[in-house]
């Protein structure tokens, strides 16, 4: 029976080959979403192996955080950009799942402890969510929640303003643009908890700061940040 299933799977793959979300090469049968070669070569920060990392400086004097980590370096025209683009704009939500699995493997290999008690991701405004039909961080967060056995709360923070794209704005206007765009809802669920706040790409940190501040308004919370990629 297994042989028949393997045969059918191979036949399906030959007819409708799945491509690597980073390099577009045809995936081997045992591969999913990202090919083994890309998994090996992706630009990992490896920040989980050092006690302090360059990302911490971004929030100095702005936001009290316990830990901050980013899995990949983001550069233009890189494999990371291709992955993020596929995840964000082409509906390839499996990229989020795969990156979460890679991250969990790295933490496990490094025997890194998981001090977090709840997972929250940066929300999209409801209009953008309707347009895109998904939040690019949801599947990533859900996979971490599953692997680390932590609750994932998707409605603790609400985005109250649909601010325009951040990418073409200057650093200063980005900061101005994100002030007070989030509001807290159902805060009691994270009371006294160490919350892991998740986003896709860390650039200036303005969005994460605004969102993180709302989380820290809840009594007894501690905050850590994790992103799939960073431009630092
Ligand atoms: Zn590849």
Short mmCIF file of C-alpha atoms and ligand atoms in Angstrom, two decimals:
data_model
loop_
_atom_site.label_atom_id
_atom_site.label_comp_id
_atom_site.label_asym_id
_atom_site.label_seq_id
_atom_site.Cartn_x
_atom_site.Cartn_y
_atom_site.Cartn_z
CA UNK A 1 0.00 0.00 0.00
CA UNK A 2 2.80 2.42 0.93
CA UNK A 3 4.52 1.65 -2.35
CA UNK A 4 1.37 2.51 -4.27
CA UNK A 5 1.07 5.80 -2.37
CA UNK A 6 4.73 6.59 -3.06
CA UNK A 7 4.17 5.82 -6.73
CA UNK A 8 1.09 8.06 -6.89
CA UNK A 9 2.93 10.84 -5.10
CA UNK A 10 5.85 10.54 -7.54
CA UNK A 11 3.44 10.60 -10.47
CA UNK A 12 1.68 13.69 -9.11
CA UNK A 13 5.02 15.42 -8.54
CA UNK A 14 6.06 14.64 -12.13
CA UNK A 15 2.81 16.05 -13.49
CA UNK A 16 2.53 19.05 -11.15
CA UNK A 17 6.03 19.61 -9.80
CA UNK A 18 6.30 21.62 -6.58
CA UNK A 19 8.95 24.32 -6.73
CA UNK A 20 11.26 25.60 -4.03
CA UNK A 21 9.86 28.88 -2.67
CA UNK A 22 13.38 30.35 -2.57
CA UNK A 23 15.07 29.21 -5.83
CA UNK A 24 12.24 27.79 -7.99
CA UNK A 25 14.02 24.48 -8.56
CA UNK A 26 11.79 21.40 -8.60
CA UNK A 27 11.54 19.89 -5.12
CA UNK A 28 12.55 16.28 -4.51
CA UNK A 29 9.84 13.98 -3.15
CA UNK A 30 11.06 14.15 0.43
CA UNK A 31 11.38 17.96 0.35
CA UNK A 32 8.62 20.46 1.15
CA UNK A 33 8.37 24.16 0.38
CA UNK A 34 12.12 24.95 0.49
CA UNK A 35 14.76 22.67 -1.09
CA UNK A 36 17.55 21.15 1.02
CA UNK A 37 20.19 23.21 -0.76
CA UNK A 38 18.42 26.50 0.09
CA UNK A 39 17.78 25.37 3.67
CA UNK A 40 21.52 24.80 3.98
CA UNK A 41 22.53 28.07 2.31
CA UNK A 42 19.97 30.58 3.63
CA UNK A 43 21.58 33.63 5.33
CA UNK A 44 20.95 32.66 8.96
CA UNK A 45 21.79 35.26 11.59
CA UNK A 46 22.61 32.53 14.13
CA UNK A 47 21.84 35.10 16.80
CA UNK A 48 20.50 32.26 18.96
CA UNK A 49 24.10 31.24 19.58
CA UNK A 50 25.23 34.54 21.10
CA UNK A 51 24.09 36.14 24.33
CA UNK A 52 23.64 39.68 23.00
CA UNK A 53 22.98 40.58 19.39
CA UNK A 54 22.84 43.76 17.25
CA UNK A 55 19.04 43.79 17.21
CA UNK A 56 18.88 44.67 20.91
CA UNK A 57 20.32 48.14 20.20
CA UNK A 58 17.33 49.06 18.03
CA UNK A 59 15.07 49.13 21.08
CA UNK A 60 17.45 50.60 23.65
CA UNK A 61 15.65 53.36 25.57
CA UNK A 62 12.46 52.73 23.60
CA UNK A 63 11.05 49.42 24.67
CA UNK A 64 11.90 47.02 27.48
CA UNK A 65 12.50 43.63 25.95
CA UNK A 66 13.88 40.41 27.41
CA UNK A 67 15.08 38.74 24.22
CA UNK A 68 15.09 39.48 20.52
CA UNK A 69 15.80 37.10 17.69
CA UNK A 70 15.56 37.03 13.93
CA UNK A 71 16.10 33.91 11.84
CA UNK A 72 17.40 35.34 8.53
CA UNK A 73 19.20 38.36 7.14
CA UNK A 74 17.09 40.24 4.62
CA UNK A 75 18.72 41.75 1.55
CA UNK A 76 17.26 42.92 -1.73
CA UNK A 77 17.28 40.35 -4.55
CA UNK A 78 18.16 37.61 -2.06
CA UNK A 79 16.56 34.26 -1.30
CA UNK A 80 15.12 35.77 1.88
CA UNK A 81 13.37 38.45 -0.17
CA UNK A 82 11.97 35.81 -2.51
CA UNK A 83 10.67 33.81 0.47
CA UNK A 84 9.12 36.86 2.12
CA UNK A 85 7.52 37.94 -1.14
CA UNK A 86 6.03 34.51 -1.74
CA UNK A 87 4.74 34.41 1.82
CA UNK A 88 3.31 37.90 1.84
CA UNK A 89 1.97 38.50 -1.65
CA UNK A 90 1.68 35.16 -3.44
CA UNK A 91 -0.30 33.20 -0.89
CA UNK A 92 2.51 30.74 -0.09
CA UNK A 93 1.72 30.40 3.59
CA UNK A 94 3.69 27.16 3.83
CA UNK A 95 6.81 29.34 3.83
CA UNK A 96 5.82 30.52 7.32
CA UNK A 97 5.38 26.95 8.53
CA UNK A 98 8.71 25.86 7.07
CA UNK A 99 10.62 28.80 8.56
CA UNK A 100 9.08 28.09 11.96
CA UNK A 101 10.20 24.45 11.72
CA UNK A 102 13.74 25.49 10.75
CA UNK A 103 13.80 27.93 13.68
CA UNK A 104 12.60 25.28 16.14
CA UNK A 105 15.28 22.86 14.92
CA UNK A 106 17.95 25.50 15.43
CA UNK A 107 16.74 26.26 18.97
CA UNK A 108 16.63 22.54 19.75
CA UNK A 109 20.14 21.95 18.39
CA UNK A 110 21.47 24.83 20.48
CA UNK A 111 19.53 23.51 23.53
CA UNK A 112 18.08 26.98 23.87
CA UNK A 113 15.39 27.28 26.51
CA UNK A 114 11.93 28.58 25.63
CA UNK A 115 11.00 31.05 28.38
CA UNK A 116 7.91 32.41 26.60
CA UNK A 117 4.38 31.74 27.84
CA UNK A 118 2.24 33.16 25.05
CA UNK A 119 2.56 34.07 21.38
CA UNK A 120 1.09 37.19 19.77
CA UNK A 121 1.75 38.43 16.24
CA UNK A 122 1.60 41.93 14.82
CA UNK A 123 -1.93 42.25 13.40
CA UNK A 124 -3.00 43.58 10.02
CA UNK A 125 -5.73 46.16 9.73
CA UNK A 126 -9.06 44.47 8.95
CA UNK A 127 -9.18 46.07 5.49
CA UNK A 128 -5.75 44.74 4.59
CA UNK A 129 -6.66 41.35 6.04
CA UNK A 130 -9.74 41.26 3.84
CA UNK A 131 -7.70 42.19 0.79
CA UNK A 132 -4.89 39.68 1.42
CA UNK A 133 -7.14 37.09 3.11
CA UNK A 134 -4.42 36.10 5.60
CA UNK A 135 -1.87 37.57 7.96
CA UNK A 136 1.58 36.45 6.80
CA UNK A 137 2.64 35.79 10.41
CA UNK A 138 -0.27 33.54 11.39
CA UNK A 139 0.94 30.17 10.10
CA UNK A 140 4.47 30.88 11.40
CA UNK A 141 3.03 31.71 14.84
CA UNK A 142 0.71 28.69 14.81
CA UNK A 143 3.61 26.34 14.03
CA UNK A 144 5.70 27.78 16.88
CA UNK A 145 2.68 27.50 19.13
CA UNK A 146 2.31 23.82 18.19
CA UNK A 147 5.99 22.94 18.56
CA UNK A 148 6.56 24.84 21.79
CA UNK A 149 3.11 24.07 23.23
CA UNK A 150 2.29 27.72 23.89
CA UNK A 151 -1.03 29.50 23.41
CA UNK A 152 -1.24 31.74 20.34
CA UNK A 153 -3.56 34.72 20.77
CA UNK A 154 -4.52 36.36 17.49
CA UNK A 155 -6.88 38.97 18.92
CA UNK A 156 -5.03 40.54 21.80
CA UNK A 157 -3.95 43.53 19.74
CA UNK A 158 -6.10 45.25 17.12
CA UNK A 159 -4.73 47.47 14.37
CA UNK A 160 -6.88 50.57 14.40
CA UNK A 161 -5.32 52.43 11.46
CA UNK A 162 -4.58 51.13 8.02
CA UNK A 163 -1.24 52.84 7.56
CA UNK A 164 0.22 52.78 4.08
CA UNK A 165 3.25 50.72 3.11
CA UNK A 166 6.33 51.44 5.20
CA UNK A 167 8.91 50.51 2.63
CA UNK A 168 9.23 53.80 0.74
CA UNK A 169 9.07 56.11 3.73
CA UNK A 170 11.99 57.77 5.49
CA UNK A 171 12.98 56.51 8.91
CA UNK A 172 11.44 59.51 10.67
CA UNK A 173 8.12 59.37 8.87
CA UNK A 174 7.92 55.63 9.57
CA UNK A 175 8.12 56.33 13.29
CA UNK A 176 5.43 59.01 13.01
CA UNK A 177 3.33 56.73 10.87
CA UNK A 178 2.99 53.94 13.39
CA UNK A 179 2.32 55.88 16.59
CA UNK A 180 -0.92 54.76 18.20
CA UNK A 181 -2.03 52.46 15.44
CA UNK A 182 -2.67 49.54 17.78
CA UNK A 183 -5.05 49.05 20.64
CA UNK A 184 -5.28 46.39 23.27
CA UNK A 185 -8.19 43.98 23.55
CA UNK A 186 -8.60 40.93 25.83
CA UNK A 187 -5.43 41.90 27.68
CA UNK A 188 -6.30 39.69 30.68
CA UNK A 189 -5.30 36.62 28.67
CA UNK A 190 -1.65 37.65 28.76
CA UNK A 191 -1.62 39.03 32.32
CA UNK A 192 1.62 38.07 34.16
CA UNK A 193 2.89 36.28 31.04
CA UNK A 194 6.13 36.43 29.09
CA UNK A 195 4.82 37.27 25.62
CA UNK A 196 6.65 36.49 22.39
CA UNK A 197 5.71 39.11 19.79
CA UNK A 198 6.12 38.00 16.19
CA UNK A 199 6.50 39.87 12.90
CA UNK A 200 7.81 39.01 9.44
CA UNK A 201 10.62 41.54 8.88
CA UNK A 202 12.37 43.78 11.39
CA UNK A 203 13.47 47.09 9.81
CA UNK A 204 13.34 50.22 11.97
CA UNK A 205 11.44 48.43 14.73
CA UNK A 206 8.76 51.16 14.77
CA UNK A 207 5.82 48.81 14.25
CA UNK A 208 7.09 46.31 16.80
CA UNK A 209 7.69 49.12 19.29
CA UNK A 210 4.15 50.43 18.94
CA UNK A 211 2.70 46.93 19.26
CA UNK A 212 5.05 45.91 22.09
CA UNK A 213 4.08 48.98 24.13
CA UNK A 214 0.45 47.85 24.10
CA UNK A 215 1.46 44.41 25.38
CA UNK A 216 3.51 45.93 28.20
CA UNK A 217 0.44 47.89 29.33
CA UNK A 218 -0.94 44.61 30.65
CA UNK A 219 -0.04 44.00 34.29
CA UNK A 220 2.99 41.80 34.88
CA UNK A 221 3.85 41.11 31.23
CA UNK A 222 7.35 40.59 29.90
CA UNK A 223 8.13 40.98 26.23
CA UNK A 224 10.39 39.22 23.73
CA UNK A 225 10.48 39.72 19.98
CA UNK A 226 10.99 37.25 17.16
CA UNK A 227 10.95 37.95 13.44
CA UNK A 228 11.51 35.76 10.40
CA UNK A 229 14.02 38.19 8.94
CA UNK A 230 15.84 41.45 9.71
CA UNK A 231 17.52 44.15 7.64
CA UNK A 232 20.20 44.85 10.28
ZN1 LIG B 1 15.80 26.10 -3.30
#
